[in-house]
mmCIF file with all atom_site columns, C-alpha atoms in Angstrom:
data_model
loop_
_atom_site.group_PDB
_atom_site.id
_atom_site.type_symbol
_atom_site.label_atom_id
_atom_site.label_alt_id
_atom_site.label_comp_id
_atom_site.label_asym_id
_atom_site.label_entity_id
_atom_site.label_seq_id
_atom_site.pdbx_PDB_ins_code
_atom_site.Cartn_x
_atom_site.Cartn_y
_atom_site.Cartn_z
_atom_site.occupancy
_atom_site.B_iso_or_equiv
_atom_site.pdbx_formal_charge
_atom_site.auth_seq_id
_atom_site.auth_comp_id
_atom_site.auth_asym_id
_atom_site.auth_atom_id
_atom_site.pdbx_PDB_model_num
ATOM 1   C CA . GLY A 1 1   ? 141.372 138.772 88.835  1.00 78.00 ? 1   GLY A CA 1
ATOM 2   C CA . ASP A 1 2   ? 144.498 140.411 87.539  1.00 84.00 ? 2   ASP A CA 1
ATOM 3   C CA . SER A 1 3   ? 146.797 138.280 85.437  1.00 89.00 ? 3   SER A CA 1
ATOM 4   C CA . VAL A 1 4   ? 149.854 138.473 83.246  1.00 93.00 ? 4   VAL A CA 1
ATOM 5   C CA . THR A 1 5   ? 150.711 136.301 80.266  1.00 94.00 ? 5   THR A CA 1
ATOM 6   C CA . GLN A 1 6   ? 154.182 136.322 78.822  1.00 92.00 ? 6   GLN A CA 1
ATOM 7   C CA . MET A 1 7   ? 155.763 134.359 76.028  1.00 85.00 ? 7   MET A CA 1
ATOM 8   C CA . GLU A 1 8   ? 157.172 131.013 76.981  1.00 81.00 ? 8   GLU A CA 1
ATOM 9   C CA . GLY A 1 9   ? 160.821 130.332 76.678  1.00 83.00 ? 9   GLY A CA 1
ATOM 10  C CA . PRO A 1 10  ? 163.465 129.419 76.740  1.00 93.00 ? 10  PRO A CA 1
ATOM 11  C CA . VAL A 1 11  ? 164.867 131.936 74.300  1.00 95.00 ? 11  VAL A CA 1
ATOM 12  C CA . THR A 1 12  ? 168.403 131.493 72.991  1.00 97.00 ? 12  THR A CA 1
ATOM 13  C CA . LEU A 1 13  ? 170.103 134.287 71.096  1.00 96.00 ? 13  LEU A CA 1
ATOM 14  C CA . SER A 1 14  ? 173.507 135.216 69.775  1.00 97.00 ? 14  SER A CA 1
ATOM 15  C CA . GLU A 1 15  ? 175.281 138.294 71.070  1.00 97.00 ? 15  GLU A CA 1
ATOM 16  C CA . GLU A 1 16  ? 174.135 141.555 69.412  1.00 96.00 ? 16  GLU A CA 1
ATOM 17  C CA . ALA A 1 17  ? 170.817 140.002 68.364  1.00 97.00 ? 17  ALA A CA 1
ATOM 18  C CA . PHE A 1 18  ? 167.477 141.745 68.901  1.00 97.00 ? 18  PHE A CA 1
ATOM 19  C CA . LEU A 1 19  ? 165.394 140.547 71.832  1.00 97.00 ? 19  LEU A CA 1
ATOM 20  C CA . THR A 1 20  ? 161.622 140.797 72.233  1.00 97.00 ? 20  THR A CA 1
ATOM 21  C CA . ILE A 1 21  ? 159.619 139.212 75.028  1.00 97.00 ? 21  ILE A CA 1
ATOM 22  C CA . ASN A 1 22  ? 155.879 139.581 74.700  1.00 97.00 ? 22  ASN A CA 1
ATOM 23  C CA . CYS A 1 23  ? 153.695 140.395 77.691  1.00 97.00 ? 23  CYS A CA 1
ATOM 24  C CA . THR A 1 24  ? 149.953 140.968 77.848  1.00 97.00 ? 24  THR A CA 1
ATOM 25  C CA . TYR A 1 25  ? 147.828 141.614 80.880  1.00 95.00 ? 25  TYR A CA 1
ATOM 26  C CA . THR A 1 26  ? 144.303 141.538 82.242  1.00 94.00 ? 26  THR A CA 1
ATOM 27  C CA . ALA A 1 27  ? 143.461 143.948 85.011  1.00 90.00 ? 27  ALA A CA 1
ATOM 28  C CA . THR A 1 28  ? 140.714 146.053 86.454  1.00 83.00 ? 28  THR A CA 1
ATOM 29  C CA . GLY A 1 29  ? 141.465 149.676 87.042  1.00 79.00 ? 29  GLY A CA 1
ATOM 30  C CA . TYR A 1 30  ? 144.732 151.253 85.964  1.00 82.00 ? 30  TYR A CA 1
ATOM 31  C CA . PRO A 1 31  ? 147.672 149.003 86.734  1.00 89.00 ? 31  PRO A CA 1
ATOM 32  C CA . SER A 1 32  ? 151.317 149.884 86.866  1.00 90.00 ? 32  SER A CA 1
ATOM 33  C CA . LEU A 1 33  ? 153.448 147.557 84.763  1.00 93.00 ? 33  LEU A CA 1
ATOM 34  C CA . PHE A 1 34  ? 156.907 146.226 85.479  1.00 94.00 ? 34  PHE A CA 1
ATOM 35  C CA . TRP A 1 35  ? 159.664 144.068 84.124  1.00 96.00 ? 35  TRP A CA 1
ATOM 36  C CA . TYR A 1 36  ? 161.761 142.292 86.704  1.00 95.00 ? 36  TYR A CA 1
ATOM 37  C CA . VAL A 1 37  ? 164.961 140.368 86.011  1.00 96.00 ? 37  VAL A CA 1
ATOM 38  C CA . GLN A 1 38  ? 166.440 137.467 87.922  1.00 94.00 ? 38  GLN A CA 1
ATOM 39  C CA . TYR A 1 39  ? 170.082 136.607 87.404  1.00 93.00 ? 39  TYR A CA 1
ATOM 40  C CA . PRO A 1 40  ? 171.254 133.101 88.297  1.00 88.00 ? 40  PRO A CA 1
ATOM 41  C CA . GLY A 1 41  ? 171.176 132.452 92.017  1.00 84.00 ? 41  GLY A CA 1
ATOM 42  C CA . GLU A 1 42  ? 169.722 135.835 92.884  1.00 86.00 ? 42  GLU A CA 1
ATOM 43  C CA . GLY A 1 43  ? 166.419 137.401 93.802  1.00 88.00 ? 43  GLY A CA 1
ATOM 44  C CA . LEU A 1 44  ? 164.363 139.544 91.468  1.00 91.00 ? 44  LEU A CA 1
ATOM 45  C CA . GLN A 1 45  ? 165.271 143.130 90.769  1.00 92.00 ? 45  GLN A CA 1
ATOM 46  C CA . LEU A 1 46  ? 163.340 145.803 88.972  1.00 93.00 ? 46  LEU A CA 1
ATOM 47  C CA . LEU A 1 47  ? 164.440 146.361 85.391  1.00 96.00 ? 47  LEU A CA 1
ATOM 48  C CA . LEU A 1 48  ? 161.951 149.013 84.298  1.00 96.00 ? 48  LEU A CA 1
ATOM 49  C CA . LYS A 1 49  ? 158.436 150.241 84.930  1.00 94.00 ? 49  LYS A CA 1
ATOM 50  C CA . ALA A 1 50  ? 155.576 152.291 83.476  1.00 93.00 ? 50  ALA A CA 1
ATOM 51  C CA . THR A 1 51  ? 152.718 153.702 85.479  1.00 89.00 ? 51  THR A CA 1
ATOM 52  C CA . LYS A 1 52  ? 150.271 154.927 82.844  1.00 90.00 ? 52  LYS A CA 1
ATOM 53  C CA . ALA A 1 53  ? 149.243 154.389 79.257  1.00 93.00 ? 53  ALA A CA 1
ATOM 54  C CA . ASP A 1 54  ? 151.823 155.344 76.593  1.00 95.00 ? 54  ASP A CA 1
ATOM 55  C CA . ASP A 1 55  ? 154.613 155.595 79.174  1.00 95.00 ? 55  ASP A CA 1
ATOM 56  C CA . LYS A 1 56  ? 157.889 154.066 78.075  1.00 97.00 ? 56  LYS A CA 1
ATOM 57  C CA . GLY A 1 57  ? 160.105 152.470 80.668  1.00 96.00 ? 57  GLY A CA 1
ATOM 58  C CA . SER A 1 58  ? 163.792 152.060 79.893  1.00 97.00 ? 58  SER A CA 1
ATOM 59  C CA . ASN A 1 59  ? 166.928 150.838 81.607  1.00 97.00 ? 59  ASN A CA 1
ATOM 60  C CA . LYS A 1 60  ? 170.212 149.195 80.564  1.00 95.00 ? 60  LYS A CA 1
ATOM 61  C CA . GLY A 1 61  ? 169.204 149.337 76.897  1.00 97.00 ? 61  GLY A CA 1
ATOM 62  C CA . PHE A 1 62  ? 165.873 147.622 77.533  1.00 98.00 ? 62  PHE A CA 1
ATOM 63  C CA . GLU A 1 63  ? 162.591 149.346 76.700  1.00 98.00 ? 63  GLU A CA 1
ATOM 64  C CA . ALA A 1 64  ? 158.900 148.619 77.096  1.00 98.00 ? 64  ALA A CA 1
ATOM 65  C CA . THR A 1 65  ? 155.878 150.755 76.287  1.00 98.00 ? 65  THR A CA 1
ATOM 66  C CA . TYR A 1 66  ? 152.583 150.597 78.171  1.00 97.00 ? 66  TYR A CA 1
ATOM 67  C CA . ARG A 1 67  ? 149.939 149.966 75.499  1.00 96.00 ? 67  ARG A CA 1
ATOM 68  C CA . LYS A 1 68  ? 146.480 150.188 76.977  1.00 93.00 ? 68  LYS A CA 1
ATOM 69  C CA . GLU A 1 69  ? 144.689 149.579 73.679  1.00 94.00 ? 69  GLU A CA 1
ATOM 70  C CA . THR A 1 70  ? 146.392 146.201 73.258  1.00 95.00 ? 70  THR A CA 1
ATOM 71  C CA . THR A 1 71  ? 146.905 145.557 77.000  1.00 96.00 ? 71  THR A CA 1
ATOM 72  C CA . SER A 1 72  ? 150.558 144.854 76.330  1.00 97.00 ? 72  SER A CA 1
ATOM 73  C CA . PHE A 1 73  ? 153.985 145.695 77.730  1.00 97.00 ? 73  PHE A CA 1
ATOM 74  C CA . HIS A 1 74  ? 156.502 143.997 75.467  1.00 98.00 ? 74  HIS A CA 1
ATOM 75  C CA . LEU A 1 75  ? 160.169 144.075 76.439  1.00 98.00 ? 75  LEU A CA 1
ATOM 76  C CA . GLU A 1 76  ? 162.772 144.870 73.778  1.00 98.00 ? 76  GLU A CA 1
ATOM 77  C CA . LYS A 1 77  ? 166.503 145.283 73.508  1.00 98.00 ? 77  LYS A CA 1
ATOM 78  C CA . GLY A 1 78  ? 168.295 146.073 70.299  1.00 96.00 ? 78  GLY A CA 1
ATOM 79  C CA . SER A 1 79  ? 171.614 144.332 70.936  1.00 95.00 ? 79  SER A CA 1
ATOM 80  C CA . VAL A 1 80  ? 171.889 141.776 73.696  1.00 97.00 ? 80  VAL A CA 1
ATOM 81  C CA . GLN A 1 81  ? 175.036 140.776 75.545  1.00 97.00 ? 81  GLN A CA 1
ATOM 82  C CA . VAL A 1 82  ? 176.026 137.573 77.294  1.00 96.00 ? 82  VAL A CA 1
ATOM 83  C CA . SER A 1 83  ? 175.454 139.383 80.602  1.00 95.00 ? 83  SER A CA 1
ATOM 84  C CA . ASP A 1 84  ? 171.753 139.741 79.714  1.00 97.00 ? 84  ASP A CA 1
ATOM 85  C CA . SER A 1 85  ? 171.277 136.006 80.247  1.00 96.00 ? 85  SER A CA 1
ATOM 86  C CA . ALA A 1 86  ? 168.612 135.802 82.950  1.00 96.00 ? 86  ALA A CA 1
ATOM 87  C CA . VAL A 1 87  ? 164.966 135.090 83.645  1.00 95.00 ? 87  VAL A CA 1
ATOM 88  C CA . TYR A 1 88  ? 162.651 137.993 82.846  1.00 96.00 ? 88  TYR A CA 1
ATOM 89  C CA . PHE A 1 89  ? 159.290 138.487 84.537  1.00 95.00 ? 89  PHE A CA 1
ATOM 90  C CA . CYS A 1 90  ? 156.493 140.758 83.486  1.00 95.00 ? 90  CYS A CA 1
ATOM 91  C CA . ALA A 1 91  ? 154.353 141.970 86.380  1.00 92.00 ? 91  ALA A CA 1
ATOM 92  C CA . LEU A 1 92  ? 151.562 144.353 87.245  1.00 90.00 ? 92  LEU A CA 1
ATOM 93  C CA . THR A 1 93  ? 150.138 145.982 90.300  1.00 85.00 ? 93  THR A CA 1
ATOM 94  C CA . SER A 1 94  ? 146.744 147.617 90.318  1.00 72.00 ? 94  SER A CA 1
ATOM 95  C CA . ASP A 1 95  ? 146.650 148.084 94.046  1.00 70.00 ? 95  ASP A CA 1
ATOM 96  C CA . TYR A 1 96  ? 149.424 146.800 96.244  1.00 69.00 ? 96  TYR A CA 1
ATOM 97  C CA . LYS A 1 97  ? 149.673 143.200 95.125  1.00 76.00 ? 97  LYS A CA 1
ATOM 98  C CA . LEU A 1 98  ? 152.024 142.128 92.408  1.00 82.00 ? 98  LEU A CA 1
ATOM 99  C CA . SER A 1 99  ? 150.907 139.609 89.809  1.00 87.00 ? 99  SER A CA 1
ATOM 100 C CA . PHE A 1 100 ? 153.685 137.959 87.816  1.00 90.00 ? 100 PHE A CA 1
ATOM 101 C CA . GLY A 1 101 ? 153.920 136.169 84.534  1.00 91.00 ? 101 GLY A CA 1
ATOM 102 C CA . ALA A 1 102 ? 155.547 132.737 84.414  1.00 90.00 ? 102 ALA A CA 1
ATOM 103 C CA . GLY A 1 103 ? 158.943 134.126 83.432  1.00 93.00 ? 103 GLY A CA 1
ATOM 104 C CA . THR A 1 104 ? 161.001 133.813 80.260  1.00 95.00 ? 104 THR A CA 1
ATOM 105 C CA . THR A 1 105 ? 164.482 132.356 80.394  1.00 94.00 ? 105 THR A CA 1
ATOM 106 C CA . VAL A 1 106 ? 166.879 134.107 78.034  1.00 97.00 ? 106 VAL A CA 1
ATOM 107 C CA . THR A 1 107 ? 170.289 132.724 77.161  1.00 97.00 ? 107 THR A CA 1
ATOM 108 C CA . VAL A 1 108 ? 172.709 134.801 75.108  1.00 97.00 ? 108 VAL A CA 1
ATOM 109 C CA . ARG A 1 109 ? 175.612 132.992 73.465  1.00 97.00 ? 109 ARG A CA 1
ATOM 110 C CA . ALA A 1 110 ? 178.906 134.633 72.595  1.00 95.00 ? 110 ALA A CA 1
ATOM 111 C CA . ASP B 2 1   ? 170.150 147.576 97.839  1.00 56.00 ? 1   ASP B CA 1
ATOM 112 C CA . ALA B 2 2   ? 166.970 147.416 99.888  1.00 67.00 ? 2   ALA B CA 1
ATOM 113 C CA . GLY B 2 3   ? 167.563 146.008 103.346 1.00 92.00 ? 3   GLY B CA 1
ATOM 114 C CA . ILE B 2 4   ? 165.848 142.637 103.186 1.00 95.00 ? 4   ILE B CA 1
ATOM 115 C CA . THR B 2 5   ? 167.282 139.557 104.805 1.00 96.00 ? 5   THR B CA 1
ATOM 116 C CA . GLN B 2 6   ? 165.824 136.087 104.490 1.00 97.00 ? 6   GLN B CA 1
ATOM 117 C CA . SER B 2 7   ? 166.795 133.268 106.805 1.00 96.00 ? 7   SER B CA 1
ATOM 118 C CA . PRO B 2 8   ? 167.716 130.540 106.449 1.00 97.00 ? 8   PRO B CA 1
ATOM 119 C CA . ARG B 2 9   ? 168.996 130.672 102.869 1.00 95.00 ? 9   ARG B CA 1
ATOM 120 C CA . HIS B 2 10  ? 168.863 126.907 102.509 1.00 96.00 ? 10  HIS B CA 1
ATOM 121 C CA . LYS B 2 11  ? 166.985 124.274 104.445 1.00 97.00 ? 11  LYS B CA 1
ATOM 122 C CA . VAL B 2 12  ? 166.332 120.577 104.137 1.00 97.00 ? 12  VAL B CA 1
ATOM 123 C CA . THR B 2 13  ? 163.555 119.178 106.272 1.00 96.00 ? 13  THR B CA 1
ATOM 124 C CA . GLU B 2 14  ? 161.536 116.002 106.600 1.00 97.00 ? 14  GLU B CA 1
ATOM 125 C CA . THR B 2 15  ? 157.933 115.542 105.622 1.00 97.00 ? 15  THR B CA 1
ATOM 126 C CA . GLY B 2 16  ? 155.580 116.329 108.460 1.00 97.00 ? 16  GLY B CA 1
ATOM 127 C CA . THR B 2 17  ? 157.883 118.662 110.357 1.00 97.00 ? 17  THR B CA 1
ATOM 128 C CA . PRO B 2 18  ? 157.103 122.350 110.980 1.00 96.00 ? 18  PRO B CA 1
ATOM 129 C CA . VAL B 2 19  ? 159.296 124.923 109.282 1.00 97.00 ? 19  VAL B CA 1
ATOM 130 C CA . THR B 2 20  ? 159.507 128.695 109.766 1.00 98.00 ? 20  THR B CA 1
ATOM 131 C CA . LEU B 2 21  ? 161.129 131.072 107.325 1.00 98.00 ? 21  LEU B CA 1
ATOM 132 C CA . ARG B 2 22  ? 161.983 134.591 108.373 1.00 98.00 ? 22  ARG B CA 1
ATOM 133 C CA . CYS B 2 23  ? 162.006 137.832 106.425 1.00 98.00 ? 23  CYS B CA 1
ATOM 134 C CA . HIS B 2 24  ? 163.539 140.890 108.043 1.00 98.00 ? 24  HIS B CA 1
ATOM 135 C CA . GLN B 2 25  ? 163.509 144.416 106.546 1.00 97.00 ? 25  GLN B CA 1
ATOM 136 C CA . THR B 2 26  ? 165.181 147.642 107.555 1.00 96.00 ? 26  THR B CA 1
ATOM 137 C CA . GLU B 2 27  ? 163.223 149.899 105.162 1.00 93.00 ? 27  GLU B CA 1
ATOM 138 C CA . ASN B 2 28  ? 160.134 150.439 107.306 1.00 92.00 ? 28  ASN B CA 1
ATOM 139 C CA . HIS B 2 29  ? 157.942 149.470 104.341 1.00 92.00 ? 29  HIS B CA 1
ATOM 140 C CA . ARG B 2 30  ? 154.336 148.757 105.178 1.00 91.00 ? 30  ARG B CA 1
ATOM 141 C CA . TYR B 2 31  ? 153.739 145.863 102.801 1.00 91.00 ? 31  TYR B CA 1
ATOM 142 C CA . MET B 2 32  ? 155.487 142.501 102.947 1.00 93.00 ? 32  MET B CA 1
ATOM 143 C CA . TYR B 2 33  ? 154.910 139.454 100.792 1.00 94.00 ? 33  TYR B CA 1
ATOM 144 C CA . TRP B 2 34  ? 155.838 135.811 100.589 1.00 96.00 ? 34  TRP B CA 1
ATOM 145 C CA . TYR B 2 35  ? 156.101 134.182 97.157  1.00 95.00 ? 35  TYR B CA 1
ATOM 146 C CA . ARG B 2 36  ? 157.134 130.769 96.001  1.00 96.00 ? 36  ARG B CA 1
ATOM 147 C CA . GLN B 2 37  ? 158.925 130.234 92.724  1.00 93.00 ? 37  GLN B CA 1
ATOM 148 C CA . ASP B 2 38  ? 158.509 127.006 90.790  1.00 91.00 ? 38  ASP B CA 1
ATOM 149 C CA . PRO B 2 39  ? 159.467 126.144 87.211  1.00 83.00 ? 39  PRO B CA 1
ATOM 150 C CA . GLY B 2 40  ? 156.680 126.965 84.779  1.00 78.00 ? 40  GLY B CA 1
ATOM 151 C CA . HIS B 2 41  ? 154.714 128.941 87.358  1.00 82.00 ? 41  HIS B CA 1
ATOM 152 C CA . GLY B 2 42  ? 156.765 132.037 87.881  1.00 84.00 ? 42  GLY B CA 1
ATOM 153 C CA . LEU B 2 43  ? 156.171 133.610 91.269  1.00 90.00 ? 43  LEU B CA 1
ATOM 154 C CA . ARG B 2 44  ? 152.962 132.874 93.097  1.00 92.00 ? 44  ARG B CA 1
ATOM 155 C CA . LEU B 2 45  ? 151.775 134.844 96.085  1.00 92.00 ? 45  LEU B CA 1
ATOM 156 C CA . ILE B 2 46  ? 151.362 132.822 99.287  1.00 96.00 ? 46  ILE B CA 1
ATOM 157 C CA . HIS B 2 47  ? 150.447 135.478 101.856 1.00 95.00 ? 47  HIS B CA 1
ATOM 158 C CA . TYR B 2 48  ? 150.960 139.163 102.286 1.00 93.00 ? 48  TYR B CA 1
ATOM 159 C CA . SER B 2 49  ? 150.830 141.723 105.062 1.00 94.00 ? 49  SER B CA 1
ATOM 160 C CA . TYR B 2 50  ? 149.633 145.313 104.917 1.00 90.00 ? 50  TYR B CA 1
ATOM 161 C CA . GLY B 2 51  ? 150.632 146.197 108.460 1.00 92.00 ? 51  GLY B CA 1
ATOM 162 C CA . VAL B 2 52  ? 151.470 144.798 111.871 1.00 94.00 ? 52  VAL B CA 1
ATOM 163 C CA . LYS B 2 53  ? 149.097 141.924 112.604 1.00 94.00 ? 53  LYS B CA 1
ATOM 164 C CA . ASP B 2 54  ? 147.301 142.558 109.299 1.00 94.00 ? 54  ASP B CA 1
ATOM 165 C CA . THR B 2 55  ? 147.703 139.700 106.863 1.00 95.00 ? 55  THR B CA 1
ATOM 166 C CA . ASP B 2 56  ? 145.765 138.123 104.028 1.00 93.00 ? 56  ASP B CA 1
ATOM 167 C CA . LYS B 2 57  ? 145.915 135.085 101.790 1.00 93.00 ? 57  LYS B CA 1
ATOM 168 C CA . GLY B 2 58  ? 147.392 134.940 98.335  1.00 91.00 ? 58  GLY B CA 1
ATOM 169 C CA . GLU B 2 59  ? 146.678 132.475 95.570  1.00 89.00 ? 59  GLU B CA 1
ATOM 170 C CA . VAL B 2 60  ? 148.523 129.474 97.049  1.00 95.00 ? 60  VAL B CA 1
ATOM 171 C CA . SER B 2 61  ? 148.020 129.838 100.807 1.00 96.00 ? 61  SER B CA 1
ATOM 172 C CA . ASP B 2 62  ? 146.936 126.293 101.712 1.00 96.00 ? 62  ASP B CA 1
ATOM 173 C CA . GLY B 2 63  ? 149.413 124.676 104.113 1.00 96.00 ? 63  GLY B CA 1
ATOM 174 C CA . TYR B 2 64  ? 151.022 128.003 105.038 1.00 98.00 ? 64  TYR B CA 1
ATOM 175 C CA . SER B 2 65  ? 150.502 130.523 107.800 1.00 97.00 ? 65  SER B CA 1
ATOM 176 C CA . VAL B 2 66  ? 152.134 133.859 108.490 1.00 98.00 ? 66  VAL B CA 1
ATOM 177 C CA . SER B 2 67  ? 152.643 136.274 111.329 1.00 97.00 ? 67  SER B CA 1
ATOM 178 C CA . ARG B 2 68  ? 153.760 139.847 111.571 1.00 97.00 ? 68  ARG B CA 1
ATOM 179 C CA . SER B 2 69  ? 154.199 141.104 115.127 1.00 96.00 ? 69  SER B CA 1
ATOM 180 C CA . LYS B 2 70  ? 156.635 143.872 114.165 1.00 96.00 ? 70  LYS B CA 1
ATOM 181 C CA . THR B 2 71  ? 156.956 146.073 111.113 1.00 96.00 ? 71  THR B CA 1
ATOM 182 C CA . GLU B 2 72  ? 160.340 144.635 110.259 1.00 97.00 ? 72  GLU B CA 1
ATOM 183 C CA . ASP B 2 73  ? 159.610 140.900 110.514 1.00 98.00 ? 73  ASP B CA 1
ATOM 184 C CA . PHE B 2 74  ? 157.326 138.656 108.488 1.00 98.00 ? 74  PHE B CA 1
ATOM 185 C CA . LEU B 2 75  ? 157.356 134.943 109.276 1.00 98.00 ? 75  LEU B CA 1
ATOM 186 C CA . LEU B 2 76  ? 156.156 132.150 107.016 1.00 98.00 ? 76  LEU B CA 1
ATOM 187 C CA . THR B 2 77  ? 155.329 128.834 108.681 1.00 98.00 ? 77  THR B CA 1
ATOM 188 C CA . LEU B 2 78  ? 154.723 125.477 107.098 1.00 97.00 ? 78  LEU B CA 1
ATOM 189 C CA . GLU B 2 79  ? 152.810 123.695 109.822 1.00 93.00 ? 79  GLU B CA 1
ATOM 190 C CA . SER B 2 80  ? 153.525 120.211 108.463 1.00 96.00 ? 80  SER B CA 1
ATOM 191 C CA . ALA B 2 81  ? 155.852 120.266 105.493 1.00 97.00 ? 81  ALA B CA 1
ATOM 192 C CA . THR B 2 82  ? 155.035 118.229 102.405 1.00 97.00 ? 82  THR B CA 1
ATOM 193 C CA . SER B 2 83  ? 157.129 117.399 99.344  1.00 97.00 ? 83  SER B CA 1
ATOM 194 C CA . SER B 2 84  ? 154.930 119.702 97.239  1.00 96.00 ? 84  SER B CA 1
ATOM 195 C CA . GLN B 2 85  ? 156.252 122.592 99.306  1.00 97.00 ? 85  GLN B CA 1
ATOM 196 C CA . THR B 2 86  ? 159.772 122.044 98.029  1.00 97.00 ? 86  THR B CA 1
ATOM 197 C CA . SER B 2 87  ? 160.432 125.366 96.347  1.00 97.00 ? 87  SER B CA 1
ATOM 198 C CA . VAL B 2 88  ? 162.348 128.615 96.431  1.00 96.00 ? 88  VAL B CA 1
ATOM 199 C CA . TYR B 2 89  ? 160.654 131.164 98.667  1.00 97.00 ? 89  TYR B CA 1
ATOM 200 C CA . PHE B 2 90  ? 161.037 134.890 98.184  1.00 95.00 ? 90  PHE B CA 1
ATOM 201 C CA . CYS B 2 91  ? 160.108 137.684 100.496 1.00 96.00 ? 91  CYS B CA 1
ATOM 202 C CA . ALA B 2 92  ? 159.302 141.102 99.038  1.00 93.00 ? 92  ALA B CA 1
ATOM 203 C CA . ILE B 2 93  ? 158.486 144.531 100.452 1.00 93.00 ? 93  ILE B CA 1
ATOM 204 C CA . SER B 2 94  ? 156.809 147.588 99.020  1.00 88.00 ? 94  SER B CA 1
ATOM 205 C CA . ASP B 2 95  ? 155.523 150.975 100.019 1.00 83.00 ? 95  ASP B CA 1
ATOM 206 C CA . ARG B 2 96  ? 151.952 151.435 98.830  1.00 72.00 ? 96  ARG B CA 1
ATOM 207 C CA . ASP B 2 97  ? 152.081 155.160 99.247  1.00 56.00 ? 97  ASP B CA 1
ATOM 208 C CA . GLN B 2 98  ? 153.896 155.425 95.950  1.00 51.00 ? 98  GLN B CA 1
ATOM 209 C CA . ARG B 2 99  ? 151.836 155.046 92.792  1.00 54.00 ? 99  ARG B CA 1
ATOM 210 C CA . ASN B 2 100 ? 154.654 153.240 91.061  1.00 60.00 ? 100 ASN B CA 1
ATOM 211 C CA . THR B 2 101 ? 154.867 150.573 93.685  1.00 71.00 ? 101 THR B CA 1
ATOM 212 C CA . GLU B 2 102 ? 158.182 148.905 93.075  1.00 81.00 ? 102 GLU B CA 1
ATOM 213 C CA . ALA B 2 103 ? 158.772 145.770 95.116  1.00 86.00 ? 103 ALA B CA 1
ATOM 214 C CA . PHE B 2 104 ? 162.139 144.838 96.538  1.00 90.00 ? 104 PHE B CA 1
ATOM 215 C CA . PHE B 2 105 ? 163.033 141.184 96.882  1.00 92.00 ? 105 PHE B CA 1
ATOM 216 C CA . GLY B 2 106 ? 165.166 139.186 99.217  1.00 94.00 ? 106 GLY B CA 1
ATOM 217 C CA . GLN B 2 107 ? 167.733 136.660 98.041  1.00 92.00 ? 107 GLN B CA 1
ATOM 218 C CA . GLY B 2 108 ? 165.415 133.698 98.487  1.00 94.00 ? 108 GLY B CA 1
ATOM 219 C CA . THR B 2 109 ? 165.280 130.576 100.636 1.00 96.00 ? 109 THR B CA 1
ATOM 220 C CA . ARG B 2 110 ? 165.658 127.200 98.982  1.00 96.00 ? 110 ARG B CA 1
ATOM 221 C CA . LEU B 2 111 ? 163.553 124.687 100.901 1.00 98.00 ? 111 LEU B CA 1
ATOM 222 C CA . THR B 2 112 ? 163.733 120.964 100.237 1.00 97.00 ? 112 THR B CA 1
ATOM 223 C CA . VAL B 2 113 ? 161.225 118.651 101.887 1.00 97.00 ? 113 VAL B CA 1
ATOM 224 C CA . VAL B 2 114 ? 162.343 115.000 101.847 1.00 96.00 ? 114 VAL B CA 1
#
């Protein structure tokens, strides 16, 4: 079945540091890939998405590129802020069901 | 924000009692999902619905049942709650007709079984 593996956390960074969260997937067919973010006490919200190979999703300074050859969708941000502290989930859908990774907790210190 | 309301937002119940969580949407989306979120496991799919009275099991469906009698409501029932069902439960909706099927999530229900 479809599955997502993302790097384990927690990750602690200083403000303005570079953030990378690795995500790889296993899927049949041609999945769409997503990064969702969960701020403390809230539900998940979509951060960015990519629907086909070589697409780059971007939002709020975050980027991720759909790499079919390496089955990866790594999340990056060049300069993080304290407000980026959250749990980040990589996910895919190859039909209408979402499969999530375990989540990576990111803490950014001032 | 997508119109998704979960109720209750918090609940404490005793082992062995039945519990029903409600998810209500105003978006007329066809697909609705129930997930549970536990540390180290991310979100795991319990059940989902692809239309009125059309439901199917997810990866952790044991001990749970669902019903969808109207497009806007999706109910999750724990027939006899156990401590292992203490979790945060999220409802989500999506519209399959779009290739880039973004899901919208409710605020979550924190359930504690004592």
